[in-house]
Amino acid sequence: MGSLLRMNRLLSSIVESCNCIIDPQLPADDLLMKYQYISDFFIALAYFSIPVELIYFVKKSAVFPYRWVLVQFGAFIVLCGATHLINLWTFNMHTRNVAIVMTTAKALTALVSCVTALMLVHIIPDLLSVKTRELFLKKKAAQLDREMGIIRTQEETGRHVRMLTHEIRSTLDRHTILKTTLVELGRTLALEECALWMPTRAGIELQLSYTLRHQNPVGLTVPIQLPVINQVFGTNHVVKISPNSPVAKLRPAGKYMPGEVVAVRVPLLHLSNFQINDWPELSTKRYALMVLMLPSDSARQWHVHELELVEVVADQVAVALSHAAILEESMRARDLLMEQNVALDLARREAEMAVRARNDFLAVMNHEMRTPMHAIIALSSLLQETDLTPEQRLMVETILKSSNLLATLINDVLDLSRLEDGSLQLDIGTFNLHALFREVLSLIKPIASVKKLFVTLSLSSDLPEYVIGDEKRLMQILLNVVGNAVKFSKEGSVSISAFVAKSDSLRDPRAPEFFAVPSENHFYLRVQIKDSGIGITPQDIPNLFSKFTQSQALATTNSGGTGLGLAICKRFVNLMEGHIWIESEGLGKGSTAIFIIKLGIPGRANESKLPFVTKLPANHMQMSFQGLKVLVMDENGVSRMVTKGLLTHLGCDVTTVGSRDECLRVVTHEHKVVFMDVSMQGINCYEVAVVIHERFGKRHGRPLIVALTGNTDRVTKENCMRVGMDGVILKPVSVDKMRSVLSELLEHGVVLES
Amino acid sequence: MEVGQLQRSFVEYMASLFREGFLDAQFSQLQQLQDDSNPDFVVEVVSLFFEDSERLLNDLTMALDQPNVDFKQVDAHVHQLKGSSSSVGAQRVKNCCVPFRNCCEEQNIETCLRCLQQIKQEYLLVKNKLQTLFELEQQIVAAGGAIPMVQ
């Protein structure tokens, strides 16, 4: 304001002092000048401040790329401002210097502005494109945001599915699975209603089985052939259905628009759909229907990811259900198996009991039946030797014959049952094979000659004379087979031939499972008995060796056999590791019985296994029993006396003691054997053995210790062996047994009885 | 009675004893042990058996009469009796001992008493039989005959 006033005064003073020939100006021009002056001043101010502001803000920002342009622009503006400022002095008369300054300023301004203009031509497109890029980036950011949203939702969905699946699969109970599915789906998707329709047994209707909100489903049914249902069943995707369809009418009608409803099929996989290596086929035909309803008063719509979730869940439910079904099935199978196991066990025990009962029965009957039989036979034969009338004699003979037959039958039956039990063991011994055959021949010759049959025997030259086997049973087999041959031949001849079987004749094409393996110590004896009798039909041949069977032709001739003979023969032959069979060309053409059995050859390595005792050593031993000092320890007086009598009878010098203390007091190294009864209660007797061992060791010759016991169970034997006893004998001991025990003891130093 | 008849009745009697199960093979063994150096072996052993058994049976009766029956003791006695009877071949007596021992294991007084009864019966029977047998023997010897061996 002050300057203005000054300027005003200056102007007025200039005008007053100048008195020039300038046109007298009107006082209004003075005002105009004044305003111009002011405006120029402000323009200059503005021009100077703009660059300052620009510089300040650009300095503040870090990223402005065009500083040089800014400088130019600043210069341009400053100069413009300067121009306008200098203009202030040029309103009136001014010196030449001012004019020069003005001109310089203007010239500079012109230069800078032109340069700036040129620069801007380059810059402005760039600046504009920056803007475009910015817009582009914004759009991209928005898109990424959207995608992020989608991914997040998907992840949520995935998590929900996993959780749902986990829930569903954490139980193997069908009901729980289905209920859990509905509950979890309802929760995850915030459904209003969720329901499951299961097909009925007949498969004609769908029954409402589970719902989310209603606790007890009403039991609505809906026919399965509705178009909407077919539509849903036709695809494995979720299908939007109308809220008015019968399957969706689950809620009481409300004021609001019902929410959207979708439905999906849940395949009910049956066990039979699972083949071992295949996946279940999808043509299962049994589906359940799951209906899901959004809340009715919201504007929600089904989103794609929600539908996907529902599909996945439906699949999982199917799998979970099938697992539950499989589990049920396997539990049932296991229960069944357990039941069967129990039943089988019971049956086995019953069978064992039955076998035992039978054996007991047989054992008892054995004795009970044989005793009277023997009485009858013995007494009848005695009776035969007395004076009888012819009728009486006939009667007695009949009695004798019948009772012999009965005795044979009893023996056969008992033998067979023992054979079948496997309790029969062969009595192996060395015997004369040739003599055996000759004896059979001589036994059969009388009967054969009565029937006018020729019997021939041929023994091959390489047949050993002495063999090892069961003599009695081989005789039984031969007698049986030869007897049959004679029995069933009315005329002609019976020929018996025996030879050593070579490998080719060992195999019978009819018995391919029979493998004969000859070795150095054994050979296979082959015996053929050929007869010219009535022969056997091919149908009967397989039944020959079964028990109690006789072919038709035989039965009519009242052969009087038991039917067991051949069965027993077969068992014996099998025990001898052999094979027996009969060949026949038919009725009336005779038959040939052939059997092969394994026999041992004496004089080889198995000599030492011979239990057959020669007479010589026994006598030798008998003499050395004389004066043999033995000690008998037995608590039972009677038993003690008997054992003493036994040993005294054999010639020993016997000392008896009644307790273990007495035994330990009395025993000396002179006693060669100590017989100890261990059936006493308690295990004290075993200690005696230990003490004797300790006391005598090997120095003076320890007395041999033998245990006498009433039972030979494994425990007793083990105990005896453990304390170092030299033998275990089962009471009651017969004289012969004691004799052989003593000889074995003195010869080998040990005796073991099985 | 003449010797032959006596001998025959002896044989029959002996056979019946075996047949009816009073005696078993062990008794035959005892007979085999009798020889010139030991002429009365069988009688001696059997007498000892009688003494022993009577004592044992008394002990058993007393033991089972107690208010608190000591089954172990009872079992021990029965064990002895079993041993003795099997040593002389008194088969029936021996066979009664086995169920008796089972009853002891079960600790059932009723069944034990029943078993005891049975054993006593069997014992008296076999004692009777054996005494008859010995009398027959004496008669034969008195009549001048030899005692026949029964296989």
XYZ file of N, CA, C and O in Angstrom, chain A residues 293-395:
412
model
N -31.475 -77.589 0.384
C -32.316 -76.413 0.212
C -31.657 -75.223 0.872
O -31.255 -75.289 2.043
N -31.535 -74.142 0.107
C -30.975 -72.925 0.686
C -32.043 -72.235 1.543
O -33.234 -72.451 1.359
N -31.593 -71.368 2.448
C -32.564 -70.682 3.291
C -33.533 -69.866 2.427
O -33.149 -69.286 1.408
N -34.777 -69.853 2.876
C -35.817 -69.332 1.994
C -35.878 -67.822 1.956
O -36.362 -67.252 0.995
N -35.398 -67.173 2.989
C -35.596 -65.727 2.936
C -34.322 -64.982 2.584
O -34.207 -63.800 2.838
N -33.356 -65.677 2.055
C -32.158 -64.964 1.620
C -32.114 -64.968 0.119
O -32.827 -65.729 -0.541
N -31.316 -64.081 -0.381
C -31.228 -64.010 -1.837
C -30.065 -64.843 -2.339
O -29.542 -64.630 -3.415
N -29.676 -65.821 -1.537
C -28.501 -66.619 -1.905
C -28.796 -67.462 -3.117
O -29.911 -67.951 -3.308
N -27.717 -67.679 -3.834
C -27.833 -68.569 -4.985
C -26.766 -69.644 -4.846
O -25.789 -69.473 -4.145
N -26.982 -70.687 -5.555
C -25.990 -71.754 -5.497
C -24.764 -71.356 -6.312
O -24.842 -71.108 -7.494
N -23.636 -71.379 -5.629
C -22.406 -71.067 -6.346
C -21.790 -72.337 -6.890
O -22.030 -73.427 -6.382
N -20.976 -72.142 -7.874
C -20.370 -73.307 -8.525
C -19.541 -74.118 -7.529
O -19.617 -75.350 -7.492
N -18.806 -73.417 -6.716
C -17.939 -74.193 -5.812
C -18.752 -74.927 -4.781
O -18.380 -75.986 -4.312
N -19.907 -74.376 -4.441
C -20.760 -75.089 -3.500
C -21.310 -76.354 -4.140
O -21.365 -77.418 -3.510
N -21.682 -76.254 -5.408
C -22.189 -77.434 -6.097
C -21.109 -78.502 -6.200
O -21.350 -79.693 -6.010
N -19.891 -78.025 -6.481
C -18.792 -78.989 -6.564
C -18.597 -79.683 -5.240
O -18.379 -80.890 -5.159
N -18.690 -78.887 -4.196
C -18.540 -79.459 -2.853
C -19.575 -80.542 -2.637
O -19.276 -81.638 -2.147
N -20.794 -80.250 -3.022
C -21.861 -81.229 -2.817
C -21.572 -82.503 -3.596
O -21.749 -83.622 -3.088
N -21.099 -82.352 -4.817
C -20.799 -83.553 -5.617
C -19.742 -84.408 -4.955
O -19.863 -85.631 -4.846
N -18.689 -83.702 -4.535
C -17.586 -84.446 -3.905
C -18.083 -85.180 -2.664
O -17.771 -86.351 -2.430
N -18.892 -84.450 -1.896
C -19.381 -85.074 -0.660
C -20.232 -86.295 -0.974
O -20.139 -87.328 -0.306
N -21.080 -86.163 -1.996
C -21.937 -87.296 -2.339
C -21.091 -88.522 -2.678
O -21.373 -89.639 -2.233
N -20.005 -88.291 -3.413
C -19.121 -89.409 -3.741
C -18.520 -90.030 -2.490
O -18.490 -91.240 -2.318
N -18.046 -89.138 -1.626
C -17.424 -89.639 -0.405
C -18.398 -90.448 0.424
O -18.037 -91.452 1.019
N -19.620 -89.956 0.462
C -20.619 -90.684 1.236
C -20.796 -92.082 0.671
O -20.867 -93.067 1.415
N -20.825 -92.150 -0.654
C -20.987 -93.471 -1.265
C -19.863 -94.401 -0.830
O -20.086 -95.543 -0.434
N -18.629 -93.861 -0.884
C -17.484 -94.693 -0.501
C -17.588 -95.101 0.959
O -17.391 -96.258 1.320
N -17.919 -94.107 1.790
C -17.998 -94.409 3.228
C -19.054 -95.469 3.494
O -18.847 -96.388 4.284
N -20.180 -95.347 2.821
C -21.239 -96.338 3.013
C -20.778 -97.714 2.591
O -21.046 -98.713 3.266
N -20.074 -97.746 1.477
C -19.645 -99.070 1.031
C -18.612 -99.652 1.980
O -18.609 -100.842 2.251
N -17.763 -98.791 2.523
C -16.826 -99.291 3.529
C -17.571 -99.855 4.719
O -17.233 -100.923 5.232
N -18.595 -99.108 5.135
C -19.374 -99.592 6.276
C -19.997 -100.934 5.943
O -20.008 -101.853 6.762
N -20.496 -101.048 4.697
C -21.126 -102.303 4.314
C -20.115 -103.433 4.319
O -20.380 -104.531 4.805
N -18.917 -103.113 3.793
C -17.876 -104.161 3.759
C -17.514 -104.588 5.167
O -17.355 -105.766 5.458
N -17.405 -103.580 6.017
C -17.047 -103.918 7.399
C -18.103 -104.795 8.029
O -17.806 -105.803 8.658
N -19.367 -104.398 7.815
C -20.453 -105.219 8.367
C -20.337 -106.644 7.888
O -20.447 -107.603 8.638
N -20.126 -106.733 6.571
C -20.032 -108.046 5.951
C -18.902 -108.858 6.568
O -19.075 -110.025 6.911
N -17.739 -108.217 6.681
C -16.594 -108.982 7.183
C -16.789 -109.329 8.650
O -16.382 -110.401 9.099
N -17.453 -108.442 9.397
C -17.725 -108.795 10.793
C -18.664 -109.981 10.850
O -18.488 -110.897 11.642
N -19.657 -109.938 9.971
C -20.590 -111.059 9.950
C -19.863 -112.347 9.573
O -20.070 -113.394 10.185
N -19.014 -112.237 8.556
C -18.271 -113.429 8.122
C -17.400 -113.931 9.258
O -17.316 -115.133 9.516
N -16.790 -112.982 9.949
C -15.906 -113.417 11.045
C -16.705 -114.085 12.140
O -16.300 -115.119 12.668
N -17.876 -113.513 12.449
C -18.711 -114.149 13.464
C -19.120 -115.541 13.033
O -19.089 -116.499 13.817
N -19.472 -115.614 11.746
C -19.876 -116.914 11.219
C -18.745 -117.923 11.349
O -18.927 -119.058 11.781
N -17.540 -117.453 10.955
C -16.383 -118.339 11.038
C -16.135 -118.772 12.467
O -15.811 -119.934 12.724
N -16.276 -117.817 13.387
C -16.052 -118.181 14.795
C -17.050 -119.217 15.232
O -16.692 -120.198 15.880
N -18.301 -118.981 14.814
C -19.321 -119.974 15.176
C -18.958 -121.332 14.597
O -19.049 -122.358 15.260
N -18.565 -121.274 13.318
C -18.234 -122.547 12.670
C -17.059 -123.205 13.361
O -17.044 -124.418 13.558
N -16.106 -122.369 13.714
C -14.951 -122.897 14.443
C -15.358 -123.603 15.707
O -14.900 -124.704 15.996
N -16.215 -122.911 16.445
C -16.671 -123.509 17.696
C -17.376 -124.822 17.418
O -17.138 -125.839 18.078
N -18.260 -124.776 16.398
C -18.999 -125.994 16.079
C -18.045 -127.112 15.657
O -18.180 -128.262 16.072
N -17.047 -126.741 14.844
C -16.085 -127.750 14.381
C -15.298 -128.317 15.547
O -15.056 -129.511 15.627
N -14.926 -127.404 16.441
C -14.196 -127.860 17.620
C -15.013 -128.861 18.403
O -14.524 -129.911 18.817
N -16.275 -128.462 18.578
C -17.177 -129.351 19.306
C -17.274 -130.689 18.603
O -17.173 -131.754 19.222
N -17.449 -130.624 17.277
C -17.576 -131.862 16.519
C -16.313 -132.695 16.650
O -16.371 -133.909 16.821
N -15.167 -132.004 16.610
C -13.913 -132.750 16.721
C -13.825 -133.405 18.071
O -13.451 -134.578 18.183
N -14.201 -132.629 19.107
C -14.117 -133.216 20.437
C -15.077 -134.366 20.577
O -14.761 -135.401 21.181
N -16.263 -134.175 19.995
C -17.225 -135.280 20.060
C -16.684 -136.498 19.337
O -16.803 -137.626 19.812
N -16.086 -136.229 18.161
C -15.528 -137.348 17.407
C -14.434 -138.034 18.216
O -14.373 -139.266 18.283
N -13.583 -137.208 18.824
C -12.516 -137.808 19.635
C -13.099 -138.637 20.757
O -12.636 -139.735 21.054
N -14.132 -138.060 21.372
C -14.772 -138.793 22.461
C -15.353 -140.086 21.956
O -15.241 -141.125 22.613
N -15.968 -139.993 20.776
C -16.562 -141.201 20.221
C -15.485 -142.246 19.958
O -15.648 -143.418 20.276
N -14.364 -141.775 19.390
C -13.274 -142.714 19.109
C -12.765 -143.319 20.407
O -12.551 -144.533 20.507
N -12.615 -142.440 21.389
C -12.124 -142.943 22.679
C -13.096 -143.932 23.272
O -12.704 -144.985 23.775
N -14.386 -143.562 23.173
C -15.397 -144.470 23.719
C -15.333 -145.809 22.997
O -15.391 -146.877 23.613
N -15.174 -145.710 21.677
C -15.104 -146.951 20.926
C -13.891 -147.769 21.336
O -13.961 -148.978 21.511
N -12.772 -147.069 21.478
C -11.571 -147.784 21.876
C -11.719 -148.415 23.245
O -11.323 -149.557 23.466
N -12.298 -147.640 24.150
C -12.517 -148.185 25.486
C -13.413 -149.396 25.410
O -13.149 -150.427 26.035
N -14.477 -149.199 24.628
C -15.421 -150.306 24.478
C -14.693 -151.517 23.935
O -14.838 -152.630 24.454
N -13.920 -151.295 22.871
C -13.213 -152.407 22.264
C -12.237 -153.036 23.240
O -12.155 -154.262 23.338
N -11.546 -152.164 23.975
C -10.575 -152.719 24.917
C -11.269 -153.591 25.939
O -10.813 -154.698 26.248
N -12.379 -153.103 26.437
C -13.114 -153.880 27.436
C -13.675 -155.137 26.806
O -13.504 -156.246 27.305
N -14.336 -154.928 25.665
C -14.972 -156.073 25.011
C -13.923 -157.085 24.608
O -14.182 -158.283 24.626
N -12.755 -156.557 24.224
C -11.638 -157.436 23.882
C -11.470 -158.488 24.961
O -11.575 -159.684 24.705
N -11.256 -157.962 26.143
C -11.038 -158.883 27.260
C -12.300 -159.665 27.558
O -12.285 -160.883 27.696
N -13.407 -158.934 27.630
C -14.643 -159.586 28.045
C -15.098 -160.626 27.053
O -15.648 -161.656 27.422
N -14.870 -160.319 25.756
C -15.338 -161.272 24.754
C -14.404 -162.460 24.656
O -14.839 -163.596 24.478
N -13.106 -162.166 24.741
C -12.150 -163.264 24.528
C -12.200 -164.273 25.660
O -12.076 -165.473 25.413
N -12.356 -163.759 26.874
C -12.295 -164.694 28.008
C -13.334 -165.794 27.908
O -12.983 -166.981 27.954
N -14.604 -165.433 27.754
C -15.576 -166.539 27.650
C -15.331 -167.397 26.424
O -15.525 -168.610 26.472
N -14.890 -166.712 25.303
C -14.592 -167.473 24.094
C -13.559 -168.548 24.381
O -13.729 -169.708 24.001
N -12.507 -168.126 25.033
C -11.462 -169.098 25.330
C -11.970 -170.198 26.225
O -11.611 -171.373 26.047
N -12.812 -169.767 27.153
C -13.368 -170.801 28.041
C -14.148 -171.813 27.234
O -13.963 -173.034 27.375
N -15.015 -171.276 26.346
C -15.858 -172.182 25.554
C -14.983 -173.118 24.725
O -15.165 -174.345 24.711
N -13.985 -172.464 24.024
C -13.151 -173.284 23.126
C -12.363 -174.322 23.908
O -12.328 -175.506 23.542
N -11.752 -173.841 25.000
C -10.928 -174.778 25.775
C -11.760 -175.941 26.288
O -11.381 -177.115 26.156
N -12.883 -175.573 26.872
C -13.690 -176.634 27.485
C -14.301 -177.553 26.446
O -14.411 -178.758 26.669
N -14.689 -176.953 25.294
C -15.247 -177.842 24.252
C -14.197 -178.810 23.761
O -14.492 -179.994 23.548
N -12.942 -178.308 23.599
C -11.929 -179.242 23.115
C -11.605 -180.279 24.173
O -11.336 -181.437 23.852
N -11.686 -179.866 25.431
C -11.499 -180.855 26.484
C -12.594 -181.895 26.421
O -12.364 -183.101 26.553
N -13.795 -181.367 26.212
C -14.955 -182.259 26.153
C -14.804 -183.271 25.030
O -15.156 -184.440 25.162
N -14.243 -182.771 23.902
C -14.067 -183.672 22.761
C -13.250 -184.898 23.119
O -13.401 -185.964 22.514
N -12.341 -184.701 24.076
C -11.448 -185.823 24.375
C -12.060 -186.831 25.320
O -11.454 -187.859 25.628
N -13.235 -186.508 25.813
C -13.871 -187.488 26.708
C -14.732 -188.443 25.882
O -14.868 -188.295 24.659
N -15.363 -189.382 26.567
C -16.224 -190.345 25.848
C -17.549 -189.695 25.544
O -18.230 -189.208 26.442
N -17.887 -189.684 24.274
C -19.166 -189.084 23.895
C -19.893 -189.999 22.939
O -19.287 -190.745 22.180
N -21.192 -189.894 22.978
C -21.967 -190.569 21.940
C -21.780 -189.789 20.648
O -21.426 -188.611 20.679
N -22.015 -190.455 19.499
C -21.827 -189.780 18.216
C -22.631 -188.495 18.106
O -22.129 -187.492 17.585
N -23.864 -188.490 18.625
C -24.627 -187.240 18.525
C -23.962 -186.168 19.357
O -23.831 -185.011 18.927
N -23.543 -186.588 20.548
C -22.881 -185.604 21.419
C -21.632 -185.073 20.755
O -21.356 -183.877 20.765
N -20.892 -186.010 20.099
C -19.648 -185.593 19.456
C -19.935 -184.567 18.378
O -19.247 -183.563 18.238
N -20.984 -184.832 17.600
C -21.357 -183.917 16.537
C -21.677 -182.543 17.109
O -21.256 -181.500 16.598
N -22.456 -182.600 18.197
C -22.843 -181.325 18.813
C -21.612 -180.569 19.264
O -21.477 -179.368 19.041
